CSV table of C-alpha atoms in Angstrom, one decimal:
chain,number,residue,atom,x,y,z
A,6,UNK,CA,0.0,0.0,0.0
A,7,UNK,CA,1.4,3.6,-1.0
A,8,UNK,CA,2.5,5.4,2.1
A,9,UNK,CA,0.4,8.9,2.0
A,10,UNK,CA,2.4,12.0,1.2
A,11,UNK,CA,3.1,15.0,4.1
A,12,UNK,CA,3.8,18.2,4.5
A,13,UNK,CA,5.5,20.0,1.5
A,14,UNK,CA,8.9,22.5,1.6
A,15,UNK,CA,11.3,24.1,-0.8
A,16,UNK,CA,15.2,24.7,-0.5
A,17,UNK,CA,15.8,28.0,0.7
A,18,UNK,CA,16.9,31.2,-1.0
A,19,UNK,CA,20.6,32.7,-1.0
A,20,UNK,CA,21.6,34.6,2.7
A,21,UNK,CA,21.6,38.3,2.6
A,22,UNK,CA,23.4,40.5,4.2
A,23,UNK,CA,21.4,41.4,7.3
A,24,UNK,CA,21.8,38.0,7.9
A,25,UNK,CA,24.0,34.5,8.3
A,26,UNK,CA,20.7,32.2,9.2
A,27,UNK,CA,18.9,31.1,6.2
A,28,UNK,CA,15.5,32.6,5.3
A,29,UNK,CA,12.2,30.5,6.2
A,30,UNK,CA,12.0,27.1,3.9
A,31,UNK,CA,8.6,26.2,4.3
A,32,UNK,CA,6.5,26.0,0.9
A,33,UNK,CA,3.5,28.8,2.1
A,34,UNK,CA,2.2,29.7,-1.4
A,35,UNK,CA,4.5,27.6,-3.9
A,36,UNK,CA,3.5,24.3,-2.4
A,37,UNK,CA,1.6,21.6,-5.3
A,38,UNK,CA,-2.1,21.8,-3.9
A,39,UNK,CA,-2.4,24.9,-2.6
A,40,UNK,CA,-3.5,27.3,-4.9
A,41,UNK,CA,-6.1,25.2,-7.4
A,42,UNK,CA,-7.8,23.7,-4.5
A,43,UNK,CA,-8.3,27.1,-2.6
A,44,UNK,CA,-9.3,28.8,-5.7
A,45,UNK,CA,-11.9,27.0,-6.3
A,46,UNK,CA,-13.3,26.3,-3.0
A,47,UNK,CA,-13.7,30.5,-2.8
A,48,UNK,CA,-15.2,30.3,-6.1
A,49,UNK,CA,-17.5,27.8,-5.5
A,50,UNK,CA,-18.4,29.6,-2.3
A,51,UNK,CA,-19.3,33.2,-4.7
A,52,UNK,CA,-21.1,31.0,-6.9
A,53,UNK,CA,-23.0,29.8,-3.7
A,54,UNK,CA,-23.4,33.3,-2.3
A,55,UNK,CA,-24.6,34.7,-5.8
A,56,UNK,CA,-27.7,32.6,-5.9
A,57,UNK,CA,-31.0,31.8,-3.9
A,58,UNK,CA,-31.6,27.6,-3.3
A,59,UNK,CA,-35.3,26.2,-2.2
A,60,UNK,CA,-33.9,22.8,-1.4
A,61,UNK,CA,-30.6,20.7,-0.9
A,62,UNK,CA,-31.8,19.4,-3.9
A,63,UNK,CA,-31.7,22.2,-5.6
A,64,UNK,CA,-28.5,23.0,-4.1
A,65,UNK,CA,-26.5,20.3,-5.2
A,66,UNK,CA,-27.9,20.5,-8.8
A,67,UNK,CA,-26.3,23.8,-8.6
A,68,UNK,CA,-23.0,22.2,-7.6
A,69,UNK,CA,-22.7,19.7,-10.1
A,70,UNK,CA,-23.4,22.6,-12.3
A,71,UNK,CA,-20.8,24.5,-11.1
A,72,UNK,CA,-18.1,21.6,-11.5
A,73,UNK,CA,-19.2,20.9,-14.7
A,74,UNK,CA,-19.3,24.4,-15.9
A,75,UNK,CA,-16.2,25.1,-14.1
A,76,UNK,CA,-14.4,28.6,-12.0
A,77,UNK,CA,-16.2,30.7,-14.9
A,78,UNK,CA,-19.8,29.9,-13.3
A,79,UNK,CA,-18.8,31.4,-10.4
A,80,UNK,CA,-18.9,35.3,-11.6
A,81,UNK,CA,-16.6,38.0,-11.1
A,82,UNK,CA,-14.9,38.9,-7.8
A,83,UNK,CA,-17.3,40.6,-5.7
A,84,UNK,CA,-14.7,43.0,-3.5
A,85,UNK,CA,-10.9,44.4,-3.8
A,86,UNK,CA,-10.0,41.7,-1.7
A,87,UNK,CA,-11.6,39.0,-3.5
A,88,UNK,CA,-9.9,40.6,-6.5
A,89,UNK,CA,-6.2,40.9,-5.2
A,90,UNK,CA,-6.9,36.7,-3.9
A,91,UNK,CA,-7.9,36.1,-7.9
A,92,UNK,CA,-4.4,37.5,-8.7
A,93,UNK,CA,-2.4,36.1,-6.6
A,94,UNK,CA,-3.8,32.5,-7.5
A,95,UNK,CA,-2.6,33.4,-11.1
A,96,UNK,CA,0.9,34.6,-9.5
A,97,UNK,CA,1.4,31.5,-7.8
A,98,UNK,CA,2.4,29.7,-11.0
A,99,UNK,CA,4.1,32.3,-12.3
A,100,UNK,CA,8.1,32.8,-12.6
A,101,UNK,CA,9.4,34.7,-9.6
A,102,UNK,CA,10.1,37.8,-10.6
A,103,UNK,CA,6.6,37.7,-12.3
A,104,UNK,CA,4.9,36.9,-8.9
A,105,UNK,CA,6.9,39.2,-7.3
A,106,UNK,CA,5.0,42.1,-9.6
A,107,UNK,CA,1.9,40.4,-9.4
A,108,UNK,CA,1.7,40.4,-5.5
A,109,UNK,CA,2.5,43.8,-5.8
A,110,UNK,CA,-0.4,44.8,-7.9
A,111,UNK,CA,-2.8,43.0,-5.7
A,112,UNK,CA,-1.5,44.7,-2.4
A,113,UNK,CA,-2.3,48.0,-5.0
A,114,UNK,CA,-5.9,46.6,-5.5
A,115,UNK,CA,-6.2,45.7,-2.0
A,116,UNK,CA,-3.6,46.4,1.2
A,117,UNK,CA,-5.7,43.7,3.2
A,118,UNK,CA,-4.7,40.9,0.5
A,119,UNK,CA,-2.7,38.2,3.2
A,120,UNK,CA,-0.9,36.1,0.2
A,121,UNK,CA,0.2,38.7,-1.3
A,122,UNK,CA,2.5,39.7,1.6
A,123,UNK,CA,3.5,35.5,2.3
A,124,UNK,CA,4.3,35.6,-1.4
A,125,UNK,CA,6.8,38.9,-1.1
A,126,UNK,CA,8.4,37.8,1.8
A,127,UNK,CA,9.0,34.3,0.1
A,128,UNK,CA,10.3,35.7,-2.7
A,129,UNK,CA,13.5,38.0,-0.4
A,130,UNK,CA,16.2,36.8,0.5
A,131,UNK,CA,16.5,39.3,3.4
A,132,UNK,CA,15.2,38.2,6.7
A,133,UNK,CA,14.4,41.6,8.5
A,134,UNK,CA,12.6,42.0,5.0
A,135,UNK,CA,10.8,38.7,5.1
A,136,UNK,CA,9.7,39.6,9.2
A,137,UNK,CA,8.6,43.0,8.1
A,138,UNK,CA,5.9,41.1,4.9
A,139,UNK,CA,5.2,38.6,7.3
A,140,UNK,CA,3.9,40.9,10.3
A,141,UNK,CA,2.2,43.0,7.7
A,142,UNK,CA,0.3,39.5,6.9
A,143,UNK,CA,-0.5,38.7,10.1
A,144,UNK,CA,-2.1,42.4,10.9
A,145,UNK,CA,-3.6,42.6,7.7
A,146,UNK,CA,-5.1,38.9,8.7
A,147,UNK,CA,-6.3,40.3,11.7
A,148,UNK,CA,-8.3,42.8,10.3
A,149,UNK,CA,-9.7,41.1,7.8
A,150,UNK,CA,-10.9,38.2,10.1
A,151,UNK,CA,-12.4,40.7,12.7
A,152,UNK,CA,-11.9,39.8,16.5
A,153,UNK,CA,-14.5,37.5,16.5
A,154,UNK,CA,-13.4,35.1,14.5
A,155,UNK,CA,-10.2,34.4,16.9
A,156,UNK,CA,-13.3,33.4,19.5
A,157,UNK,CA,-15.7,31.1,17.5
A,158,UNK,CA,-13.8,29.6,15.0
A,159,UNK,CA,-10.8,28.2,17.4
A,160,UNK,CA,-11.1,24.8,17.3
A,161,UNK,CA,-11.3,24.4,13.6
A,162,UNK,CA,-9.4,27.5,12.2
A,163,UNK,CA,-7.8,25.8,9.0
A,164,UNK,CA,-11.6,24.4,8.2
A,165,UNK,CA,-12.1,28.4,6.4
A,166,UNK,CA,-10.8,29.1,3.7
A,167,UNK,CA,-10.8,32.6,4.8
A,168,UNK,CA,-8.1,32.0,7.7
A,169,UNK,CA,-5.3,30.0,5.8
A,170,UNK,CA,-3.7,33.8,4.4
A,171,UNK,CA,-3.6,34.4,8.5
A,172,UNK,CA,-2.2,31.2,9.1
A,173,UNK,CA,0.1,31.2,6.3
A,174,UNK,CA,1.7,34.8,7.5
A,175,UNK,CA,2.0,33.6,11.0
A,176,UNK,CA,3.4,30.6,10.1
A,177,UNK,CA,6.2,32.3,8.2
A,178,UNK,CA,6.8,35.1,10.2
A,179,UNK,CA,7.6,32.3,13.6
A,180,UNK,CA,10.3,31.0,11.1
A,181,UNK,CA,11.8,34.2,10.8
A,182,UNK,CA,11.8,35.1,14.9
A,183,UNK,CA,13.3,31.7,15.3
A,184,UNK,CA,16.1,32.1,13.2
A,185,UNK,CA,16.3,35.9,14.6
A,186,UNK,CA,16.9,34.4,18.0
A,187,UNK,CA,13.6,35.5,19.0
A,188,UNK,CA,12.8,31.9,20.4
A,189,UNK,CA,9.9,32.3,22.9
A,190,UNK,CA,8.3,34.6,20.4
A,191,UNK,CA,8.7,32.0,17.6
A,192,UNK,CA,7.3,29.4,20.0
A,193,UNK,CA,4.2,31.5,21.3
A,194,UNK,CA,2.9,31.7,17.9
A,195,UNK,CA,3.1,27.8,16.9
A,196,UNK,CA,1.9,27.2,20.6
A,197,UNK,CA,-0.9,30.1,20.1
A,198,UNK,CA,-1.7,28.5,16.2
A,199,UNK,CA,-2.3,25.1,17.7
A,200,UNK,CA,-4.5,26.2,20.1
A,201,UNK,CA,-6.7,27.9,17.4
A,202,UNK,CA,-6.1,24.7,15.0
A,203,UNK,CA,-5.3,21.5,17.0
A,204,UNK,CA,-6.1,19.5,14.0
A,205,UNK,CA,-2.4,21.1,12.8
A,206,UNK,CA,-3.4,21.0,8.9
A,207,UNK,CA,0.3,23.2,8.5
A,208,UNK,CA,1.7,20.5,9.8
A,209,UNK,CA,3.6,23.3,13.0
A,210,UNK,CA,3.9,20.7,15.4
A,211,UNK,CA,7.1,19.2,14.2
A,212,UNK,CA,8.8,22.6,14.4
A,213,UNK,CA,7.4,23.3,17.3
A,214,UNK,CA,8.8,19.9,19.3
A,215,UNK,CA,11.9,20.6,17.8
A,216,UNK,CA,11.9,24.0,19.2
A,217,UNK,CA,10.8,23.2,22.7
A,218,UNK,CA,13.8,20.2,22.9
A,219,UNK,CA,16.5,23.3,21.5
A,220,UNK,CA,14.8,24.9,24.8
A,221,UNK,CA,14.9,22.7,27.2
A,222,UNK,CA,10.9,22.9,27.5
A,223,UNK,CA,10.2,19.7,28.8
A,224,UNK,CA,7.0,20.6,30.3
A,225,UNK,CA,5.7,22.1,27.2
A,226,UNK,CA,7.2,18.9,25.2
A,227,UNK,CA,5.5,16.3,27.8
A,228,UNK,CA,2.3,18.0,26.3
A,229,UNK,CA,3.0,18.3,22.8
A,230,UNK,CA,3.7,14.3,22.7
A,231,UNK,CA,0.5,13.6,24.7
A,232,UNK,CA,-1.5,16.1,22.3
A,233,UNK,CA,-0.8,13.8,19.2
A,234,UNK,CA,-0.5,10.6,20.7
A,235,UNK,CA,-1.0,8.5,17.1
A,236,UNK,CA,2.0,10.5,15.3
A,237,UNK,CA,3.9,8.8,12.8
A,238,UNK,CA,6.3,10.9,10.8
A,239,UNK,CA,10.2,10.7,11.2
A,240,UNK,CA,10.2,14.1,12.5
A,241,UNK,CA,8.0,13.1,15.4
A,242,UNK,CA,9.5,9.9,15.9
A,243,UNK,CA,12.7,10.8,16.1
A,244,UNK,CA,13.2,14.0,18.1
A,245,UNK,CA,10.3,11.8,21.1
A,246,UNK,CA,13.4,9.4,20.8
A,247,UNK,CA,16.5,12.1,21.2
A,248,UNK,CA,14.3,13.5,23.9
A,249,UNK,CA,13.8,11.2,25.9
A,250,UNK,CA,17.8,10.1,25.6
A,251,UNK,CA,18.7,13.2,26.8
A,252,UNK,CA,16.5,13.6,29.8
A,253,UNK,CA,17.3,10.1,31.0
A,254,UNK,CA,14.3,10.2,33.4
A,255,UNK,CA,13.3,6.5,32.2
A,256,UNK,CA,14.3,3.7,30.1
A,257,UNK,CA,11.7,4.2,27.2
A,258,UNK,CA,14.5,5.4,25.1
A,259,UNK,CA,15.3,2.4,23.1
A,260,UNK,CA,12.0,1.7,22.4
A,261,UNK,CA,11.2,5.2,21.2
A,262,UNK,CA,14.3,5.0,18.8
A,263,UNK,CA,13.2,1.2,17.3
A,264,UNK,CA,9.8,3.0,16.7
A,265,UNK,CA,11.6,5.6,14.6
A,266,UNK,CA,13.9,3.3,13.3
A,267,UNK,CA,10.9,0.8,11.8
A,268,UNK,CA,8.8,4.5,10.5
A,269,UNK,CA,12.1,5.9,8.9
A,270,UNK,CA,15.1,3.6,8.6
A,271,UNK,CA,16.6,6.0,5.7
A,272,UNK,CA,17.4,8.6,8.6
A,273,UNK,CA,21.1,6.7,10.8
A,274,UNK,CA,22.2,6.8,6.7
A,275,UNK,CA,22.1,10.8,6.4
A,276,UNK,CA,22.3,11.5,10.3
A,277,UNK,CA,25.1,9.3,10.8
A,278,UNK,CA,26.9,10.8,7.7
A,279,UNK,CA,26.7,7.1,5.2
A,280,UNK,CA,25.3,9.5,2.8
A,281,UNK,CA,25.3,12.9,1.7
A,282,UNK,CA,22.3,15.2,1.9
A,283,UNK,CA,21.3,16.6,-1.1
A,284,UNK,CA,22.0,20.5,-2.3
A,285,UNK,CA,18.1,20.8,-2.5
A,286,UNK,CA,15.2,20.3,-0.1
A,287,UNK,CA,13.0,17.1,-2.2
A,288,UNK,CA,9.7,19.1,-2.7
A,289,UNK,CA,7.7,16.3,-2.1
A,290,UNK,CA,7.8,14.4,1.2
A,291,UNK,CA,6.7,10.4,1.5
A,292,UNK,CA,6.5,8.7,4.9
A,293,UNK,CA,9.0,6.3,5.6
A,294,UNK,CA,10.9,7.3,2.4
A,295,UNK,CA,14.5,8.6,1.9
A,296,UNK,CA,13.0,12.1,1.2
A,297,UNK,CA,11.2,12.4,4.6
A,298,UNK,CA,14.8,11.3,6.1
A,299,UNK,CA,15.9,14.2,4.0
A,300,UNK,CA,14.2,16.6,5.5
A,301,UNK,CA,14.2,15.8,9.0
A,302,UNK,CA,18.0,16.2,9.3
A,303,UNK,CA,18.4,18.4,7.0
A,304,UNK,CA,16.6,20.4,10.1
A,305,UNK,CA,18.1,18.5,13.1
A,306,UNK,CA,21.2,17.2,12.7
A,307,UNK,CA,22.3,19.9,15.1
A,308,UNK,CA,20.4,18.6,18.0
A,309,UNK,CA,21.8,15.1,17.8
A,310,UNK,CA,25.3,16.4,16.7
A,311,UNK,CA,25.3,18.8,20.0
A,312,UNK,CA,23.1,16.3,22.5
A,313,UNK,CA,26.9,13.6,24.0
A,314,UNK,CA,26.3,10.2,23.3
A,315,UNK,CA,23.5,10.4,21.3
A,316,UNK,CA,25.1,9.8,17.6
A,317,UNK,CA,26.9,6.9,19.1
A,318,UNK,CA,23.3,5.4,20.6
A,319,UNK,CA,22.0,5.9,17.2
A,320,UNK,CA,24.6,3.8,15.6
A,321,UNK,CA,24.4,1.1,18.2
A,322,UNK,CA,21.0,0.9,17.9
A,323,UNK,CA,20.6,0.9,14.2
A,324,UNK,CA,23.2,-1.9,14.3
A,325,UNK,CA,21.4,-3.9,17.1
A,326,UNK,CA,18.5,-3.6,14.8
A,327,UNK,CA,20.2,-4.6,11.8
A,328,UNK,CA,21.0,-8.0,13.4
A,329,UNK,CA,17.4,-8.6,14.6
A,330,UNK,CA,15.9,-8.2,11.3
C-alpha cells in the first residue's frame, strides 16, 4: 500500500546580508495543492453566495453545475479583496520575478490581500525584510478576520478558507523570529496556532517539538507528545526518541528510537553521515521514504550532533536492529 504524502517545503533562497541564518523554507504559497484547490473552494463559495436555493436538492444540482461548468460559473470577484486573492492564485504559478510584480499589484488593489505579503516575503532573501511582509500579513489577517473570529472559530481555524492567508503569514513570520533568536516569540505563535487549529493542517507541530527540545521545554514537550498521541512521521518519531535520551528520566528510550527506526530507517544513513544530503530540499515528502529522512536532518542534525552520546546510541541501535531483522 502507497504510504500517503506529508507536508511539503522548498530549499531556501541565497543569505543576505542582514543576515547569516537562512531565510524561512517552508513552501507557504508555492507548495503543489495549494493554490487550485483554494481557488476553487472561494469560487465555488461566490457562486454559492450569488444565488437563492429552495432545497438541498436544488442546491447540489447547482454544484454539479458549477463543477461541470467550471471557475467561470462562479462570476466575477465581488470585493478588492476578493480581487487581489484572484491574482495572486494566477501569480502563484508564475516565474518569480513575475509573482513578485503580481503580488504587488494585488497589495495595490487591495492592502488587506494576506498572500500577497507571504508571497513577497517568500520571494526576499532578506530576513528583516521577510519579518517585516510577514507581520504585515498577520495584521492585515487580523483585520480582515475581525476579533470575532479568533473566538468562534478556534477549534477548527484551518476548516475556512478565509483563515489560511492568517495562518500562512503567521506561520512564516515564527520562522523568521526563530532564526532571529527570538525563540519564545517564535514558539508562542506555533503554541498560540495550535490552540486555534489543533487538528495542525500546516503541519507546525514538528517545528514546534523541535523547538521546545533546543529549549529545554520539557514541560511544554511532555504536552505536545500527549496532544498527538498517534503520530507517525520521522520528524516526530525521532526528536520523542533524542528527547527522551537526553532527559534520561526513564528507560523508554530504546524503544522510542526502534519505533523511529521501523517508520524511517533512511534517517542513521544521512544523520550518521553514510550518505550525503542533497544540495536541495526534495519538494515532495513520503512517509517512511529517503525524502522524509531528507528533510528531517536536513533540520536537526544539530540537535543530535550537540546532545553527548546520542550519535553513538543511534549507531548502536541501528546496528542492534540490523541483526534482529
Amino acid at each position: 500500500m502507497a504510504k500517503k504524502q506529508s507536508k511539503r517545503r522548498r530549499s531556501s533562497p541565497s543569505i543576505s546580508s542582514d543576515s547569516q541564518t537562512p531565510p524561512p523554507d517552508i513552501a507557504l504559497w508555492t507548495g503543489a495543492g495549494i493554490r487550485p484547490t483554494e481557488q476553487i473552494l472561494a469560487q465555488l463559495g461566490r457562486f454559492l453566495s450569488s444565488n437563492q436555493f429552495e432545497s438541498i436538492e436544488e442546491a447540489n444540482a447547482a454544484i454539479q453545475q458549477f463543477t461541470t461548468q467550471g471557475t467561470s460559473s462562479s462570476g466575477p470577484p465581488a470585493t478588492t479583496l476578493q480581487q487581489a486573492q484572484e491574482l495572486i492564485w494566477r501569480a502563484a504559478e508564475a516565474p518569480p520575478q513575475q509573482r513578485r510584480q503580481l503580488a504587488k499589484q494585488a497589495l495595490a488593489i487591495c492592502s488587506d490581500c494576506v498572500d500577497a505579503y507571504t508571497m513577497q516575503a517568500e520571494l526576499t532573501s532578506s530576513l528583516a525584510t521577510a519579518r517585516e511582509l510577514y507581520a504585515a500579513g498577520v495584521a492585515a489577517g487580523e483585520r480582515v478576520l475581525g476579533s470575532t473570529a479568533f473566538v468562534d472559530d478556534t477549534g477548527h481555524f484551518w476548516g475556512l478558507i478565509e483563515t489560511r492567508p492568517y495562518m500562512r503569514a503567521r506561520a512564516g513570520l515564527a520562522q523568521v523570529l526563530w532564526r532571529q533568536g527570538e525563540q519564545g516569540a517564535a514558539i508562542g505563535h506555533l503554541q498560540d496556532m495550535l490552540r486555534l487549529n489543533p487538528g495542525d493542517n500546516q503541519g507546525l507541530r514538528y517545528d514546534l517539538a523541535r523547538w521546545l527540545l533546543n529549549t529545554g521545554d520539557d514541560t511544554a514537550l511532555t504536552t505536545l507528545f500527549e496532544q498527538y498521541p498517534d503520530e507517525s512521521a520521522a520528524d516526530w518519531l525521532y526528536t520523542r526518541a533524542l528527547w527522551l535520551f537526553r532527559t534520561k528520566v526513564s528507560d523508554t528510550a530504546p524503544r522510542a528510537l526502534d519505533e523511529a527506526l521501523a517508520a524511517n530507517p533512511f534517517v542513521p544513513t544521512y544523520l550518521l553521515g553514510k550518505k550525503k544530503l542533497p544540495r536541495t530540499v526534495p519538494t515532495i515528502m513520503t512517509l517512511g521514504h529517503a525524502d522524509e529522512a531528507i528533510v528531517y536532518v536536513l533540520s536537526a542534525s544539530g540537535d543530535w550532533s550537540t546532545t553527548p552520546g546520542a550519535l553513538a546510541w543511534l549507531k548502536e541501535r541501528t546496528a542492534l536492529q540490523t541483526k534482529i531483522q
